[in-house]
């Protein structure tokens, strides 16, 4: 009887534990904006065309997680460059389930 109770208690403890990462993170995320060469000018635009941030690299900005963004870099003597900042699901979420 004692061993059954111990096994049931162990199974209960193992199945009731979990990680907080599935609910963590919040609605925005810090994004580090860097360039080579440093001190390039950048503009961050949302997928709906709204300018979300601008400045000079390096800089860290906070962006809402719900959108996708385009970042345009300009620096004297260089051609302007655009990159897409897309959303995705962190693979660790499957480990939480």
PDB file of N, CA, C and O in Angstrom, residues 63-91:
ATOM      1  N   UNK A  63       9.164  47.072 -28.839  1.00  0.00           N
ATOM      2  CA  UNK A  63       8.146  46.996 -29.885  1.00  0.00           C
ATOM      3  C   UNK A  63       7.051  46.028 -29.473  1.00  0.00           C
ATOM      4  O   UNK A  63       7.334  44.981 -28.874  1.00  0.00           O
ATOM      5  N   UNK A  64       5.790  46.333 -29.804  1.00  0.00           N
ATOM      6  CA  UNK A  64       4.706  45.383 -29.546  1.00  0.00           C
ATOM      7  C   UNK A  64       4.947  44.077 -30.314  1.00  0.00           C
ATOM      8  O   UNK A  64       5.391  44.093 -31.454  1.00  0.00           O
ATOM      9  N   UNK A  65       4.671  42.959 -29.673  1.00  0.00           N
ATOM     10  CA  UNK A  65       4.898  41.649 -30.291  1.00  0.00           C
ATOM     11  C   UNK A  65       3.896  41.332 -31.397  1.00  0.00           C
ATOM     12  O   UNK A  65       4.139  40.469 -32.210  1.00  0.00           O
ATOM     13  N   UNK A  66       2.762  42.009 -31.424  1.00  0.00           N
ATOM     14  CA  UNK A  66       1.682  41.617 -32.342  1.00  0.00           C
ATOM     15  C   UNK A  66       1.944  41.989 -33.796  1.00  0.00           C
ATOM     16  O   UNK A  66       1.252  41.514 -34.674  1.00  0.00           O
ATOM     17  N   UNK A  67       2.905  42.856 -34.072  1.00  0.00           N
ATOM     18  CA  UNK A  67       3.146  43.325 -35.439  1.00  0.00           C
ATOM     19  C   UNK A  67       4.425  42.744 -36.031  1.00  0.00           C
ATOM     20  O   UNK A  67       5.263  42.209 -35.323  1.00  0.00           O
ATOM     21  N   UNK A  68       4.563  42.919 -37.340  1.00  0.00           N
ATOM     22  CA  UNK A  68       5.823  42.681 -38.023  1.00  0.00           C
ATOM     23  C   UNK A  68       6.329  44.049 -38.459  1.00  0.00           C
ATOM     24  O   UNK A  68       5.547  44.986 -38.619  1.00  0.00           O
ATOM     25  N   UNK A  69       7.637  44.177 -38.640  1.00  0.00           N
ATOM     26  CA  UNK A  69       8.229  45.486 -38.866  1.00  0.00           C
ATOM     27  C   UNK A  69       9.229  45.454 -40.015  1.00  0.00           C
ATOM     28  O   UNK A  69       9.743  44.408 -40.390  1.00  0.00           O
ATOM     29  N   UNK A  70       9.512  46.651 -40.521  1.00  0.00           N
ATOM     30  CA  UNK A  70      10.570  46.840 -41.496  1.00  0.00           C
ATOM     31  C   UNK A  70      11.503  47.895 -40.912  1.00  0.00           C
ATOM     32  O   UNK A  70      11.054  48.938 -40.425  1.00  0.00           O
ATOM     33  N   UNK A  71      12.795  47.607 -40.947  1.00  0.00           N
ATOM     34  CA  UNK A  71      13.784  48.546 -40.427  1.00  0.00           C
ATOM     35  C   UNK A  71      14.647  49.005 -41.598  1.00  0.00           C
ATOM     36  O   UNK A  71      15.201  48.185 -42.322  1.00  0.00           O
ATOM     37  N   UNK A  72      14.732  50.314 -41.773  1.00  0.00           N
ATOM     38  CA  UNK A  72      15.564  50.877 -42.835  1.00  0.00           C
ATOM     39  C   UNK A  72      16.760  51.579 -42.203  1.00  0.00           C
ATOM     40  O   UNK A  72      16.607  52.414 -41.322  1.00  0.00           O
ATOM     41  N   UNK A  73      17.952  51.185 -42.671  1.00  0.00           N
ATOM     42  CA  UNK A  73      19.197  51.763 -42.189  1.00  0.00           C
ATOM     43  C   UNK A  73      19.779  52.668 -43.273  1.00  0.00           C
ATOM     44  O   UNK A  73      19.794  52.306 -44.449  1.00  0.00           O
ATOM     45  N   UNK A  74      20.272  53.832 -42.872  1.00  0.00           N
ATOM     46  CA  UNK A  74      20.982  54.711 -43.788  1.00  0.00           C
ATOM     47  C   UNK A  74      22.259  55.190 -43.099  1.00  0.00           C
ATOM     48  O   UNK A  74      22.272  55.445 -41.888  1.00  0.00           O
ATOM     49  N   UNK A  75      23.325  55.282 -43.884  1.00  0.00           N
ATOM     50  CA  UNK A  75      24.603  55.787 -43.391  1.00  0.00           C
ATOM     51  C   UNK A  75      25.318  56.454 -44.554  1.00  0.00           C
ATOM     52  O   UNK A  75      25.230  55.979 -45.702  1.00  0.00           O
ATOM     53  N   UNK A  76      25.998  57.535 -44.266  1.00  0.00           N
ATOM     54  CA  UNK A  76      26.700  58.275 -45.306  1.00  0.00           C
ATOM     55  C   UNK A  76      27.746  57.382 -45.970  1.00  0.00           C
ATOM     56  O   UNK A  76      28.513  56.690 -45.300  1.00  0.00           O
ATOM     57  N   UNK A  77      27.727  57.375 -47.308  1.00  0.00           N
ATOM     58  CA  UNK A  77      28.670  56.568 -48.068  1.00  0.00           C
ATOM     59  C   UNK A  77      28.205  55.143 -48.318  1.00  0.00           C
ATOM     60  O   UNK A  77      28.930  54.353 -48.916  1.00  0.00           O
ATOM     61  N   UNK A  78      27.012  54.774 -47.844  1.00  0.00           N
ATOM     62  CA  UNK A  78      26.458  53.428 -48.013  1.00  0.00           C
ATOM     63  C   UNK A  78      25.068  53.526 -48.623  1.00  0.00           C
ATOM     64  O   UNK A  78      24.356  54.506 -48.411  1.00  0.00           O
ATOM     65  N   UNK A  79      24.674  52.489 -49.333  1.00  0.00           N
ATOM     66  CA  UNK A  79      23.311  52.429 -49.859  1.00  0.00           C
ATOM     67  C   UNK A  79      22.351  52.096 -48.721  1.00  0.00           C
ATOM     68  O   UNK A  79      22.699  51.314 -47.827  1.00  0.00           O
ATOM     69  N   UNK A  80      21.144  52.659 -48.738  1.00  0.00           N
ATOM     70  CA  UNK A  80      20.151  52.317 -47.706  1.00  0.00           C
ATOM     71  C   UNK A  80      19.842  50.812 -47.739  1.00  0.00           C
ATOM     72  O   UNK A  80      19.820  50.194 -48.799  1.00  0.00           O
ATOM     73  N   UNK A  81      19.645  50.243 -46.575  1.00  0.00           N
ATOM     74  CA  UNK A  81      19.337  48.816 -46.441  1.00  0.00           C
ATOM     75  C   UNK A  81      18.041  48.657 -45.655  1.00  0.00           C
ATOM     76  O   UNK A  81      17.824  49.359 -44.665  1.00  0.00           O
ATOM     77  N   UNK A  82      17.191  47.734 -46.093  1.00  0.00           N
ATOM     78  CA  UNK A  82      15.948  47.422 -45.387  1.00  0.00           C
ATOM     79  C   UNK A  82      15.977  45.961 -44.971  1.00  0.00           C
ATOM     80  O   UNK A  82      16.403  45.099 -45.736  1.00  0.00           O
ATOM     81  N   UNK A  83      15.518  45.709 -43.756  1.00  0.00           N
ATOM     82  CA  UNK A  83      15.377  44.334 -43.298  1.00  0.00           C
ATOM     83  C   UNK A  83      13.986  44.159 -42.695  1.00  0.00           C
ATOM     84  O   UNK A  83      13.392  45.113 -42.183  1.00  0.00           O
ATOM     85  N   UNK A  84      13.487  42.942 -42.765  1.00  0.00           N
ATOM     86  CA  UNK A  84      12.180  42.614 -42.189  1.00  0.00           C
ATOM     87  C   UNK A  84      12.387  42.016 -40.806  1.00  0.00           C
ATOM     88  O   UNK A  84      13.282  41.202 -40.595  1.00  0.00           O
ATOM     89  N   UNK A  85      11.567  42.437 -39.875  1.00  0.00           N
ATOM     90  CA  UNK A  85      11.557  41.885 -38.526  1.00  0.00           C
ATOM     91  C   UNK A  85      10.215  41.173 -38.380  1.00  0.00           C
ATOM     92  O   UNK A  85       9.167  41.813 -38.309  1.00  0.00           O
ATOM     93  N   UNK A  86      10.249  39.838 -38.389  1.00  0.00           N
ATOM     94  CA  UNK A  86       9.015  39.058 -38.411  1.00  0.00           C
ATOM     95  C   UNK A  86       8.738  38.405 -37.061  1.00  0.00           C
ATOM     96  O   UNK A  86       9.638  38.251 -36.233  1.00  0.00           O
ATOM     97  N   UNK A  87       7.499  38.006 -36.885  1.00  0.00           N
ATOM     98  CA  UNK A  87       7.083  37.307 -35.672  1.00  0.00           C
ATOM     99  C   UNK A  87       7.287  35.816 -35.863  1.00  0.00           C
ATOM    100  O   UNK A  87       7.327  35.317 -36.978  1.00  0.00           O
ATOM    101  N   UNK A  88       7.347  35.108 -34.752  1.00  0.00           N
ATOM    102  CA  UNK A  88       7.438  33.662 -34.799  1.00  0.00           C
ATOM    103  C   UNK A  88       7.127  33.086 -33.431  1.00  0.00           C
ATOM    104  O   UNK A  88       7.083  33.793 -32.430  1.00  0.00           O
ATOM    105  N   UNK A  89       6.907  31.803 -33.409  1.00  0.00           N
ATOM    106  CA  UNK A  89       6.650  31.095 -32.155  1.00  0.00           C
ATOM    107  C   UNK A  89       7.945  30.495 -31.656  1.00  0.00           C
ATOM    108  O   UNK A  89       8.658  29.829 -32.411  1.00  0.00           O
ATOM    109  N   UNK A  90       8.233  30.730 -30.401  1.00  0.00           N
ATOM    110  CA  UNK A  90       9.408  30.142 -29.784  1.00  0.00           C
ATOM    111  C   UNK A  90       9.200  28.636 -29.678  1.00  0.00           C
ATOM    112  O   UNK A  90       8.167  28.163 -29.196  1.00  0.00           O
ATOM    113  N   UNK A  91      10.163  27.861 -30.114  1.00  0.00           N
ATOM    114  CA  UNK A  91      10.063  26.405 -30.091  1.00  0.00           C
ATOM    115  C   UNK A  91       9.909  25.809 -28.699  1.00  0.00           C
ATOM    116  O   UNK A  91       9.387  24.709 -28.542  1.00  0.00           O
TER     117      UNK A  91
END
